[in-house]
Amino acid sequence: MWGLVRLLLAWLGGWGCMGRLAAPARAWAGSRGGPGPVLLRNRRSWVWNQFFVIEEYAGPEPVLIGKLHSDVDRGEGRTKYLLTGEGAGTVFVIDEATGNIHVTKSLDREEKAQYVLLAQAVDRASNRPLEPPSEFIIKVQDINDNPPIFPLGPYHATVPEMSNVGTSVIQVTAHDADDPSYGNSAKLVYTVLDGLPFFSVDPQTGVVRTAIPNMDRETQEEFLVVIQAKDMGGHVGGLSGSTTVTVTLSDVNDNPPKFPQSLYQFSVVETAGPGTLVGRLRAQDPDLGDNALMAYSILDGEGSEAFSISTDSQGRDGLLAVRKPLDFETRRSYSFRVEATNTLIDPAYLRRGPFKDVASVRVAVQDAPEPPAFTQAAYHLAVPENKAPGTLVGRVSAADLDSSASPIRYSILPHSDPERCFSIKPEDGTIRTVVPLDREARIWHNLTVLATELDSSARASRVQVAIQILDENDNAPQLAEPYDTFVCDSAAPGQLIQVIRALDRDEVGNSSRVSLQGPLGPDANFTVRDNRDGSASLLLPSRPAPPRQAPYLVPIALWDWGQPALSSTATVTVSVCRCRPDGSVASCRPEAQLSPTGLSTGALLAIVTCVGTLLGESGHLGT
């Protein structure tokens, strides 16, 4: 009997292991008609199968999946089977009389893999339980109904260009919702659908690698690789899914810079000042970022003297600029070479170098309208003082650099000669005096002379002309100051009373040595000794003199040694005073014991005659 039932349940329940549902060792008295539970036997009451349902079954419904049977069921129709739990009454239904279990719809293992239900046998008439409830499981058996998917796709990856074969790019991972523990439904194999021969994929791990060497970013920067994952171990009939991997080649410095042309020609106007941009040069480098940064330099000396080159802020262009002033009339063109060099060089790619290039540059200097140019940056002229108006001072000269035949006109800017001391001839730049000039009043005159083109007064240039007034001997010497001195009445004969200094306003060295002379003869009350340095010493005579109440007036004759010599006379006043022991004046009284007479009229005439004789001799010697 047991073997028959088990074979029947196995046939109805399909696949899986046969099993029994353990039931209590007590039976319900109500099932036998007795008053209560009694111990009937110690054995299993339910015989059951662990049922299996194939997912996604699309056959006729409902589908019989198994049968429940209790040994208290004698086939009399008194037993009713009840089913509760997950899906009871909706997904699963049971025939109350036979215990047959049916599934009413297609199930999805990936949605729910198993159902736990409770089965019970009750008396049909009274609904009293004939057996306690027993739990059993219905498992949904997997079929290969889910293709692999890539939850993180599509992918993006980067690998350096020129990478070696086998360089890892990225790992892709597919998931299969089928049961990995049942068959090969979830066993995946990876293959490359698109992207050969550049990339390969490990069939088991999904690691994408480079498949060929020397992939060049400058040739192709981006690749679209399609990776397929197929279940059933990749065999025929398996399901598959695919994803894309966008592979970008990152840049390395594998390309040297290259000028697109061998010769660059620029032009610049001659008036362009230092720092003026002449032009741009760009060496082409297909690399990116820092790998394309360049430095520029001028290789030839003549070019580096007149021009400079620097790299712009982006590190790509060479900026050629004027370094020093240019002159079309002196040089009309420059030719030199410029070198471009990568600033960052990867030693791994030196074999592809050298990482520099050279181009020739020619710069033409263009002529520009220029104002007249003076022959000198500044002029220094000289003219003697006291010359008659119209005296020639000198000449300034300017020329038109653009046309040597273009006439120039000259003028003196009024603010530089407010007293109108000079004039200039407009046609030739000749400067002359307008009034007599006095060196002692003003030694220098600083003029600003303007030169303009006759046909364009807007183009003008200026020059400074410094005129020095030369000295003439036109000032007679004089005493440096008025001398009013004193002498103590106790002074010893021959004592120094005063040093007298002379002043000549003429220029030192212009025969302006001054000589001084006092009274001569035995009757002179004072002695004047010429020191030959423009000064004289006033001394007491060596003999005593009678007292005198009034001050003495000592005549002094002065003359220079110029051509012609000039002279003058002056007077020194000397008072006779009583002095204290320390030499300070106590009082100037009449009883001072000195000569009462000063210089007689005859003595004064003698001095003047002597000076005249000396001046005459000086003039004679000068001629």
Coordinates of C-alpha atoms in Angstrom, one line a residue:
M1 CA 0.0 0.0 0.0
W2 CA 2.8 2.5 1.0
G3 CA 4.7 1.8 -2.2
L4 CA 1.6 2.4 -4.3
V5 CA 0.9 5.7 -2.6
R6 CA 4.4 6.9 -2.9
L7 CA 4.6 6.1 -6.6
L8 CA 1.3 7.9 -7.1
L9 CA 2.5 11.0 -5.3
A10 CA 5.8 10.9 -7.2
W11 CA 3.9 10.8 -10.4
L12 CA 1.6 13.6 -9.4
G13 CA 4.1 15.8 -7.7
G14 CA 6.7 15.6 -10.4
W15 CA 10.3 16.0 -9.5
G16 CA 12.2 16.1 -6.2
C17 CA 12.6 14.0 -3.2
M18 CA 9.7 12.0 -1.7
G19 CA 9.0 12.8 1.9
R20 CA 6.6 12.4 4.8
L21 CA 5.1 15.1 6.9
A22 CA 5.5 14.2 10.6
A23 CA 2.2 14.1 12.4
P24 CA 1.5 13.9 16.1
A25 CA 1.3 10.3 17.5
R26 CA -2.2 11.1 18.7
A27 CA -5.3 10.7 16.6
W28 CA -8.5 12.6 17.2
A29 CA -11.3 10.7 18.8
G30 CA -13.7 12.6 16.7
S31 CA -12.3 10.9 13.7
R32 CA -13.3 7.5 15.2
G33 CA -16.5 8.7 16.7
G34 CA -15.1 8.5 20.3
P35 CA -15.4 11.1 22.9
G36 CA -11.8 12.5 22.8
P37 CA -8.2 12.0 21.8
V38 CA -6.7 8.6 22.4
L39 CA -3.4 7.2 21.6
L40 CA -3.8 5.2 18.5
R41 CA -0.3 4.5 17.2
N42 CA 3.2 6.0 16.8
R43 CA 3.5 6.5 13.1
R44 CA 3.1 9.2 10.4
S45 CA -0.4 10.0 9.5
W46 CA 0.3 12.3 6.4
V47 CA 2.1 11.0 3.4
W48 CA 3.3 13.9 1.2
N49 CA 5.7 14.9 -1.4
Q50 CA 7.9 18.1 -1.4
F51 CA 6.2 19.5 -4.5
F52 CA 7.8 21.2 -7.4
V53 CA 6.3 23.6 -9.9
I54 CA 8.2 24.5 -13.1
E55 CA 8.3 28.2 -13.4
E56 CA 6.8 30.0 -16.4
Y57 CA 4.8 26.9 -17.3
A58 CA 2.5 27.8 -20.1
G59 CA 0.4 24.7 -20.4
P60 CA -3.3 24.2 -19.7
E61 CA -4.5 25.5 -16.3
P62 CA -5.0 24.5 -13.6
V63 CA -2.1 22.2 -13.4
L64 CA -2.0 19.3 -11.0
I65 CA 1.2 19.5 -9.1
G66 CA 0.5 16.9 -6.3
K67 CA -1.9 15.1 -3.9
L68 CA -2.3 15.1 -0.2
H69 CA -3.7 12.0 1.5
S70 CA -4.3 11.1 5.1
D71 CA -4.5 7.5 6.3
V72 CA -7.6 8.4 8.3
D73 CA -9.3 8.8 4.9
R74 CA -11.1 5.5 4.2
G75 CA -12.5 6.6 1.0
E76 CA -16.0 7.0 2.5
G77 CA -16.3 10.6 1.6
R78 CA -16.2 11.8 5.2
T79 CA -12.8 13.5 4.9
K80 CA -12.4 17.0 3.6
Y81 CA -9.0 18.5 2.8
L82 CA -8.2 22.1 3.6
L83 CA -5.3 24.2 2.3
T84 CA -4.1 27.5 3.9
G85 CA -0.9 29.6 3.8
E86 CA 1.0 31.4 1.0
G87 CA -1.0 31.5 -2.2
A88 CA -3.7 29.2 -0.9
G89 CA -7.0 29.7 -2.7
T90 CA -5.5 32.0 -5.3
V91 CA -2.3 30.5 -6.6
F92 CA -2.9 27.0 -5.3
V93 CA -6.3 25.2 -4.9
I94 CA -7.0 21.8 -3.4
D95 CA -9.8 19.4 -4.2
E96 CA -11.5 19.0 -0.9
A97 CA -12.5 15.4 -1.6
T98 CA -9.4 14.0 -3.2
G99 CA -6.6 16.2 -1.8
N100 CA -5.4 17.0 -5.3
I101 CA -3.4 20.3 -5.4
H102 CA -3.5 22.5 -8.6
V103 CA -1.6 25.6 -9.5
T104 CA -3.8 28.2 -11.2
K105 CA -1.3 30.5 -12.9
S106 CA 2.3 30.6 -14.2
L107 CA 4.9 31.3 -11.5
D108 CA 8.1 33.1 -11.6
R109 CA 11.0 31.8 -9.4
E110 CA 12.8 35.1 -9.5
E111 CA 9.7 36.7 -8.0
K112 CA 9.1 34.0 -5.4
A113 CA 11.1 30.8 -5.1
Q114 CA 8.9 28.8 -2.8
Y115 CA 5.6 28.8 -1.0
V116 CA 4.9 27.5 2.6
L117 CA 1.4 26.0 3.1
L118 CA -0.6 24.3 5.8
A119 CA -2.7 21.2 5.0
Q120 CA -5.4 19.7 7.2
A121 CA -7.9 16.9 7.1
V122 CA -11.3 17.7 8.8
D123 CA -14.6 15.9 9.1
R124 CA -16.8 16.9 6.3
A125 CA -19.9 16.9 8.4
S126 CA -18.7 18.6 11.5
N127 CA -15.5 20.3 10.3
R128 CA -13.7 18.8 13.2
P129 CA -10.1 18.3 12.6
L130 CA -9.1 14.7 11.9
E131 CA -5.4 15.5 11.9
P132 CA -3.5 18.5 13.2
P133 CA -2.3 21.0 10.5
S134 CA 0.9 20.1 8.8
E135 CA 3.3 22.4 6.9
F136 CA 4.7 21.6 3.6
I137 CA 6.6 23.5 0.8
I138 CA 6.0 24.0 -2.8
K139 CA 9.2 25.0 -4.6
V140 CA 9.2 26.8 -7.9
Q141 CA 11.8 25.0 -10.1
D142 CA 14.1 27.3 -12.1
I143 CA 14.2 27.4 -15.9
N144 CA 16.6 29.6 -17.9
D145 CA 14.2 32.5 -18.4
N146 CA 16.4 35.4 -17.5
P147 CA 19.1 36.8 -19.8
P148 CA 22.2 38.2 -18.2
I149 CA 22.2 42.0 -17.5
F150 CA 24.9 44.5 -16.8
P151 CA 23.5 46.7 -14.0
L152 CA 26.4 49.2 -14.1
G153 CA 26.5 49.6 -17.8
P154 CA 27.1 51.3 -20.1
Y155 CA 30.8 51.7 -19.0
H156 CA 33.4 54.3 -19.6
A157 CA 37.1 53.7 -19.3
T158 CA 40.4 55.3 -20.1
V159 CA 43.7 53.7 -21.0
P160 CA 46.9 55.5 -22.1
E161 CA 47.7 55.4 -25.7
M162 CA 50.6 53.3 -26.8
S163 CA 49.9 50.9 -23.9
N164 CA 51.3 47.4 -24.1
V165 CA 49.2 44.4 -25.2
G166 CA 47.2 43.0 -22.2
T167 CA 46.9 46.3 -20.3
S168 CA 43.8 46.1 -18.2
V169 CA 41.2 48.6 -19.2
I170 CA 38.1 47.8 -17.0
Q171 CA 36.2 44.9 -15.6
V172 CA 32.5 44.5 -16.6
T173 CA 30.1 42.3 -14.5
A174 CA 26.8 40.8 -15.6
H175 CA 24.2 39.3 -13.3
D176 CA 21.8 36.5 -14.1
A177 CA 18.6 36.2 -12.0
D178 CA 18.3 32.5 -12.6
D179 CA 19.2 30.0 -9.9
P180 CA 23.0 29.6 -9.8
S181 CA 22.7 26.4 -7.9
Y182 CA 20.6 24.6 -10.5
G183 CA 22.1 23.7 -13.8
N184 CA 24.0 26.2 -16.0
S185 CA 21.3 28.8 -16.2
A186 CA 23.4 31.4 -14.4
K187 CA 26.9 30.3 -15.6
L188 CA 28.1 33.2 -17.7
V189 CA 30.7 33.5 -20.4
Y190 CA 32.0 36.9 -21.7
T191 CA 32.9 37.6 -25.4
V192 CA 33.6 40.7 -27.5
L193 CA 31.0 41.4 -30.1
D194 CA 32.4 44.7 -31.4
G195 CA 35.8 46.2 -30.7
L196 CA 38.1 43.6 -32.2
P197 CA 41.0 43.5 -32.8
F198 CA 41.7 46.3 -30.4
F199 CA 40.4 44.8 -27.2
S200 CA 39.7 41.4 -25.7
V201 CA 37.8 40.2 -22.6
D202 CA 38.5 37.4 -20.2
P203 CA 35.6 34.9 -20.7
Q204 CA 35.3 34.2 -16.9
T205 CA 36.2 37.5 -15.2
G206 CA 34.9 40.1 -17.7
V207 CA 38.3 42.0 -17.5
V208 CA 38.7 44.0 -20.7
R209 CA 42.3 44.4 -22.0
T210 CA 44.1 45.9 -24.9
A211 CA 44.7 43.5 -27.7
I212 CA 47.1 45.3 -30.0
P213 CA 50.2 47.5 -29.3
N214 CA 50.7 51.2 -30.1
M215 CA 47.2 52.4 -30.3
D216 CA 47.5 56.0 -31.3
R217 CA 45.2 58.6 -29.8
E218 CA 45.9 61.0 -32.6
T219 CA 44.6 58.4 -35.1
Q220 CA 41.6 57.4 -33.1
E221 CA 40.8 58.7 -29.6
E222 CA 37.6 56.7 -28.7
F223 CA 36.5 53.2 -29.2
L224 CA 33.1 51.6 -28.6
V225 CA 33.5 48.1 -27.4
V226 CA 30.4 45.8 -27.1
I227 CA 30.7 43.0 -24.5
Q228 CA 28.3 40.1 -24.4
A229 CA 27.5 37.9 -21.5
K230 CA 25.9 34.5 -22.3
D231 CA 24.5 32.0 -19.8
M232 CA 24.4 28.2 -20.1
G233 CA 28.2 28.4 -20.1
G234 CA 28.0 30.1 -23.5
H235 CA 26.5 27.0 -25.2
V236 CA 23.8 27.1 -27.9
G237 CA 20.4 28.0 -26.5
G238 CA 21.7 30.2 -23.7
L239 CA 20.4 33.6 -23.2
S240 CA 22.6 36.7 -23.6
G241 CA 22.9 40.3 -22.7
S242 CA 25.3 43.0 -23.8
T243 CA 26.7 46.3 -22.7
T244 CA 29.0 48.9 -24.2
V245 CA 32.3 50.1 -23.0
T246 CA 33.4 53.5 -24.3
V247 CA 37.2 53.4 -24.1
T248 CA 39.1 56.7 -24.4
L249 CA 42.8 56.8 -25.1
S250 CA 44.5 59.2 -22.8
D251 CA 47.3 61.3 -24.2
V252 CA 51.0 60.7 -23.7
N253 CA 53.8 62.9 -25.1
D254 CA 54.6 60.8 -28.1
N255 CA 54.6 63.5 -30.8
P256 CA 57.3 66.2 -31.2
P257 CA 56.2 69.7 -32.2
K258 CA 56.2 70.6 -35.9
F259 CA 56.0 74.0 -37.6
P260 CA 53.4 73.8 -40.3
Q261 CA 55.6 76.0 -42.5
S262 CA 59.3 76.4 -42.9
L263 CA 59.3 80.2 -43.3
Y264 CA 57.3 82.9 -41.4
Q265 CA 57.3 86.5 -42.8
F266 CA 56.2 89.5 -40.7
S267 CA 56.5 93.2 -41.0
V268 CA 56.7 95.9 -38.4
V269 CA 56.8 99.7 -38.7
E270 CA 60.1 101.3 -37.6
T271 CA 58.5 103.4 -35.0
A272 CA 57.2 100.4 -33.0
G273 CA 58.7 100.6 -29.6
P274 CA 60.2 97.8 -27.5
G275 CA 57.5 95.2 -26.5
T276 CA 55.4 95.7 -29.6
L277 CA 54.0 92.4 -30.9
V278 CA 55.3 91.6 -34.3
G279 CA 53.5 88.2 -34.8
R280 CA 52.6 84.8 -33.6
L281 CA 54.2 81.4 -34.4
R282 CA 52.6 78.1 -33.5
A283 CA 54.3 74.8 -33.8
Q284 CA 51.7 72.1 -34.1
D285 CA 51.6 69.3 -31.5
P286 CA 48.8 66.8 -31.7
D287 CA 49.3 65.9 -28.0
L288 CA 47.1 67.4 -25.3
G289 CA 47.5 69.4 -22.1
D290 CA 50.9 69.6 -20.6
N291 CA 52.2 67.2 -23.3
A292 CA 51.7 70.0 -25.9
L293 CA 53.3 72.8 -23.9
M294 CA 56.1 74.5 -25.7
A295 CA 58.9 77.0 -25.2
Y296 CA 60.3 79.2 -28.0
S297 CA 63.7 80.7 -28.5
I298 CA 65.6 82.6 -31.2
L299 CA 68.7 80.8 -32.3
D300 CA 70.6 83.5 -34.2
G301 CA 72.3 86.5 -32.6
E302 CA 71.1 89.2 -35.0
G303 CA 67.5 88.2 -34.3
S304 CA 67.8 88.0 -30.6
E305 CA 69.4 91.5 -30.4
A306 CA 66.5 93.2 -32.2
F307 CA 63.6 90.8 -31.2
S308 CA 62.5 88.7 -28.3
I309 CA 60.1 85.7 -28.3
S310 CA 58.0 84.3 -25.4
T311 CA 55.3 81.7 -24.9
D312 CA 51.7 82.8 -24.5
S313 CA 49.7 82.1 -21.3
Q314 CA 48.3 78.8 -22.8
G315 CA 51.8 77.6 -23.5
R316 CA 51.2 77.1 -27.3
D317 CA 52.0 80.2 -29.3
G318 CA 55.3 82.0 -29.6
L319 CA 54.9 85.8 -29.3
L320 CA 57.5 87.6 -31.4
A321 CA 58.1 91.2 -30.1
V322 CA 60.4 94.2 -30.7
R323 CA 63.3 94.2 -28.3
K324 CA 65.1 97.4 -29.3
P325 CA 64.2 100.5 -31.4
L326 CA 64.3 99.8 -35.2
D327 CA 65.4 102.1 -38.0
F328 CA 64.3 101.6 -41.5
E329 CA 67.1 103.9 -42.8
T330 CA 69.7 101.7 -41.1
R331 CA 68.3 98.2 -41.6
R332 CA 65.3 97.2 -43.6
S333 CA 64.9 93.4 -42.7
Y334 CA 66.0 90.7 -40.3
S335 CA 66.3 87.0 -40.9
F336 CA 66.8 84.5 -38.1
R337 CA 65.6 81.0 -36.9
V338 CA 63.2 80.1 -34.1
E339 CA 63.1 76.8 -32.3
A340 CA 60.0 75.3 -30.6
T341 CA 60.7 72.7 -27.8
N342 CA 58.3 70.6 -25.7
T343 CA 58.7 71.6 -22.1
L344 CA 57.8 68.2 -20.7
I345 CA 59.4 65.2 -22.4
D346 CA 58.7 61.6 -21.5
P347 CA 61.9 59.5 -21.7
A348 CA 59.8 56.5 -22.8
Y349 CA 59.2 58.1 -26.1
L350 CA 62.5 59.7 -26.8
R351 CA 62.9 57.3 -29.7
R352 CA 60.2 59.3 -31.5
G353 CA 62.1 62.6 -31.0
P354 CA 63.8 64.9 -31.0
F355 CA 60.9 66.8 -29.4
K356 CA 61.7 70.2 -31.1
D357 CA 61.5 71.9 -34.5
V358 CA 63.1 74.9 -36.2
A359 CA 61.5 77.5 -38.6
S360 CA 63.0 80.5 -40.4
V361 CA 61.6 84.0 -39.7
R362 CA 62.0 87.1 -41.8
V363 CA 60.9 90.5 -40.4
A364 CA 60.6 93.4 -42.8
V365 CA 61.0 96.9 -41.3
Q366 CA 58.6 99.4 -42.8
D367 CA 59.3 103.0 -43.2
A368 CA 57.3 105.5 -41.2
P369 CA 57.0 109.3 -41.5
E370 CA 59.5 110.7 -39.0
P371 CA 60.2 114.2 -37.7
P372 CA 63.5 115.8 -38.6
A373 CA 66.4 114.4 -36.7
F374 CA 69.1 116.8 -35.3
T375 CA 72.7 115.9 -36.0
Q376 CA 73.4 116.1 -32.2
A377 CA 71.4 115.0 -29.2
A378 CA 72.2 118.4 -27.6
Y379 CA 74.3 121.5 -28.5
H380 CA 76.8 123.4 -26.4
L381 CA 77.6 126.9 -27.9
A382 CA 79.6 129.9 -26.5
V383 CA 79.8 133.6 -27.2
P384 CA 81.9 136.4 -25.5
E385 CA 80.0 138.9 -23.3
N386 CA 79.5 142.5 -24.4
K387 CA 79.5 141.6 -28.1
A388 CA 77.4 143.7 -30.5
P389 CA 73.9 142.5 -31.5
G390 CA 74.0 140.1 -34.4
T391 CA 77.1 138.3 -33.3
L392 CA 77.2 134.7 -34.5
V393 CA 76.8 132.2 -31.7
G394 CA 76.6 128.9 -33.7
R395 CA 74.4 126.7 -35.8
V396 CA 72.1 123.7 -35.3
S397 CA 71.3 121.3 -38.1
A398 CA 68.5 118.7 -38.7
A399 CA 67.6 116.5 -41.6
D400 CA 64.5 114.7 -42.8
L401 CA 65.2 111.0 -42.6
D402 CA 62.5 110.2 -45.1
S403 CA 63.7 112.6 -47.7
S404 CA 67.0 114.3 -47.6
A405 CA 65.9 117.0 -50.0
S406 CA 62.9 118.0 -47.8
P407 CA 63.5 121.6 -46.5
I408 CA 63.6 122.1 -42.7
R409 CA 62.5 125.3 -40.8
Y410 CA 64.0 126.2 -37.4
S411 CA 62.6 128.3 -34.5
I412 CA 63.3 129.1 -30.9
L413 CA 60.5 128.2 -28.4
P414 CA 59.6 131.5 -26.8
H415 CA 59.4 130.2 -23.2
S416 CA 63.1 129.1 -23.4
D417 CA 64.3 132.7 -24.3
P418 CA 61.8 135.0 -22.5
E419 CA 64.2 138.0 -22.7
R420 CA 64.6 137.6 -26.5
C421 CA 68.4 137.5 -26.3
F422 CA 68.9 135.4 -29.4
S423 CA 67.5 134.9 -32.8
I424 CA 67.7 131.9 -35.3
K425 CA 67.6 132.0 -39.0
P426 CA 64.7 129.7 -40.1
E427 CA 66.4 128.4 -43.2
D428 CA 69.8 127.2 -41.9
G429 CA 69.6 127.2 -38.0
T430 CA 72.1 130.0 -37.5
I431 CA 71.9 131.5 -34.0
R432 CA 72.9 135.1 -33.3
T433 CA 72.8 137.6 -30.4
V434 CA 70.0 140.2 -30.3
V435 CA 71.4 142.3 -27.4
P436 CA 74.8 142.6 -25.7
L437 CA 75.2 139.9 -23.0
D438 CA 76.7 140.3 -19.5
R439 CA 78.4 137.2 -18.1
E440 CA 78.3 138.7 -14.6
A441 CA 74.5 138.9 -14.9
R442 CA 73.9 135.4 -16.4
I443 CA 76.4 132.8 -17.5
W444 CA 74.2 130.3 -19.2
H445 CA 71.2 130.5 -21.6
N446 CA 69.3 127.3 -22.3
L447 CA 67.3 127.4 -25.5
T448 CA 64.9 124.9 -27.0
V449 CA 65.1 124.9 -30.8
L450 CA 62.3 123.4 -32.9
A451 CA 62.8 121.8 -36.3
T452 CA 59.8 121.2 -38.6
E453 CA 59.3 119.9 -42.1
L454 CA 58.2 122.6 -44.5
D455 CA 55.4 120.6 -45.9
S456 CA 54.2 119.1 -42.5
S457 CA 54.4 121.3 -39.4
A458 CA 52.9 118.5 -37.4
R459 CA 56.1 116.5 -37.7
A460 CA 58.6 118.3 -35.5
S461 CA 61.5 117.6 -33.2
R462 CA 63.2 119.5 -30.5
V463 CA 66.8 119.9 -29.2
Q464 CA 68.3 121.7 -26.2
V465 CA 70.9 124.3 -27.0
A466 CA 73.1 125.5 -24.0
I467 CA 74.8 128.9 -24.7
Q468 CA 77.7 129.8 -22.4
I469 CA 78.6 133.6 -22.1
L470 CA 82.4 133.9 -22.1
D471 CA 84.1 136.4 -19.8
E472 CA 85.7 139.7 -20.8
N473 CA 87.8 141.9 -18.5
D474 CA 85.2 144.5 -18.1
N475 CA 85.1 145.0 -14.3
A476 CA 87.6 147.0 -12.3
P477 CA 88.7 145.4 -9.0
Q478 CA 87.1 146.7 -5.7
L479 CA 87.5 146.2 -2.0
A480 CA 85.5 143.1 -0.9
E481 CA 83.8 145.2 1.7
P482 CA 83.9 148.7 3.4
Y483 CA 86.8 148.6 5.9
D484 CA 86.4 150.7 9.1
T485 CA 88.9 149.4 11.6
F486 CA 90.8 150.6 14.7
V487 CA 94.3 150.4 16.3
C488 CA 95.1 150.5 20.0
D489 CA 97.2 153.6 21.1
S490 CA 99.6 151.2 22.7
A491 CA 100.2 149.2 19.6
A492 CA 103.8 148.4 18.7
P493 CA 105.3 149.8 15.5
G494 CA 104.9 147.4 12.6
Q495 CA 101.8 145.7 14.1
L496 CA 99.1 144.2 11.7
I497 CA 96.0 146.3 11.8
Q498 CA 93.8 144.7 9.1
V499 CA 93.9 142.3 6.2
I500 CA 92.3 144.1 3.2
R501 CA 90.7 141.9 0.5
A502 CA 89.9 142.8 -3.1
L503 CA 87.1 141.5 -5.4
D504 CA 87.1 141.2 -9.2
R505 CA 83.8 140.2 -10.7
D506 CA 85.5 138.9 -13.8
E507 CA 86.1 135.2 -14.2
V508 CA 89.0 133.7 -12.3
G509 CA 91.9 133.0 -14.7
N510 CA 90.9 135.8 -17.0
S511 CA 94.0 137.8 -16.0
S512 CA 92.0 138.8 -13.0
R513 CA 94.9 138.9 -10.4
V514 CA 94.5 142.0 -8.3
S515 CA 97.3 144.2 -6.9
L516 CA 96.8 146.6 -4.0
Q517 CA 99.0 149.6 -3.0
G518 CA 98.9 152.2 -0.1
P519 CA 100.6 155.5 0.7
L520 CA 104.3 155.6 -0.2
G521 CA 107.1 157.7 1.2
P522 CA 108.6 158.5 4.6
D523 CA 105.7 160.6 5.7
A524 CA 103.1 157.8 5.4
N525 CA 101.3 157.0 8.6
F526 CA 100.5 153.4 7.6
T527 CA 102.1 150.7 5.5
V528 CA 100.2 148.6 3.0
R529 CA 101.9 145.4 2.0
D530 CA 100.5 143.5 -1.1
N531 CA 100.1 139.8 -0.3
R532 CA 99.9 138.9 -4.0
D533 CA 96.8 136.8 -3.5
G534 CA 94.2 139.5 -4.0
S535 CA 94.7 140.9 -0.4
A536 CA 97.0 143.4 1.4
S537 CA 98.1 143.8 5.0
L538 CA 97.6 147.2 6.7
L539 CA 100.5 147.7 9.2
L540 CA 101.6 150.4 11.6
P541 CA 104.8 152.1 10.5
S542 CA 108.1 151.4 12.3
R543 CA 108.4 154.9 13.7
P544 CA 106.2 156.6 16.3
A545 CA 103.9 159.4 15.1
P546 CA 102.4 162.5 16.8
P547 CA 98.8 162.1 18.3
R548 CA 95.7 162.7 16.2
Q549 CA 92.1 163.1 17.3
A550 CA 90.2 162.4 14.0
P551 CA 90.3 158.9 12.3
Y552 CA 92.8 158.3 9.6
L553 CA 91.7 157.8 6.0
V554 CA 94.1 155.5 4.2
P555 CA 93.9 155.5 0.4
I556 CA 94.2 152.2 -1.4
A557 CA 94.9 151.8 -5.1
L558 CA 93.7 148.5 -6.8
W559 CA 94.3 147.2 -10.4
D560 CA 94.0 144.0 -12.3
W561 CA 96.3 142.5 -14.9
G562 CA 93.7 142.0 -17.7
Q563 CA 93.8 143.2 -21.3
P564 CA 93.2 146.1 -20.9
A565 CA 94.0 146.5 -17.3
L566 CA 91.4 148.1 -15.1
S567 CA 91.9 150.0 -11.8
S568 CA 90.1 151.7 -9.0
T569 CA 90.8 153.5 -5.6
A570 CA 89.2 153.0 -2.2
T571 CA 89.7 154.3 1.3
V572 CA 90.1 152.4 4.6
T573 CA 89.1 154.3 7.8
V574 CA 91.4 153.7 10.9
S575 CA 90.5 155.0 14.4
V576 CA 93.1 155.2 17.3
C577 CA 91.5 153.8 20.5
R578 CA 92.5 153.1 24.1
C579 CA 92.4 149.4 24.7
R580 CA 92.2 147.1 27.7
P581 CA 94.9 144.6 28.6
D582 CA 93.0 141.9 26.7
G583 CA 93.1 144.1 23.5
S584 CA 89.4 145.1 23.6
V585 CA 88.5 148.7 23.0
A586 CA 87.9 150.8 26.1
S587 CA 87.5 154.1 24.4
C588 CA 88.5 156.0 21.3
R589 CA 89.9 159.3 22.7
P590 CA 91.8 162.1 21.1
E591 CA 94.9 161.5 23.1
A592 CA 95.9 158.5 21.1
Q593 CA 99.6 158.8 20.3
L594 CA 99.7 158.5 16.5
S595 CA 100.6 160.9 13.6
P596 CA 98.1 163.8 13.5
T597 CA 98.1 164.0 9.8
G598 CA 96.8 161.5 7.3
L599 CA 97.9 161.4 3.7
S600 CA 98.8 164.7 2.2
T601 CA 97.4 165.8 -1.1
G602 CA 100.8 165.4 -2.7
A603 CA 101.2 161.9 -1.4
L604 CA 97.8 160.9 -2.8
L605 CA 98.7 162.3 -6.2
A606 CA 101.9 160.4 -6.1
I607 CA 100.0 157.1 -5.5
V608 CA 97.6 157.7 -8.4
T609 CA 100.6 158.6 -10.7
C610 CA 102.4 155.4 -9.7
V611 CA 99.3 153.3 -10.3
G612 CA 98.8 154.9 -13.7
T613 CA 102.4 154.2 -14.6
L614 CA 102.0 150.5 -13.6
L615 CA 98.8 150.2 -15.6
G616 CA 100.5 151.7 -18.7
E617 CA 103.4 149.3 -18.4
S618 CA 100.9 146.4 -18.0
G619 CA 99.1 147.5 -21.2
H620 CA 102.4 147.8 -23.0
L621 CA 103.5 144.4 -22.0
G622 CA 100.1 143.0 -23.0
T623 CA 100.5 144.4 -26.5

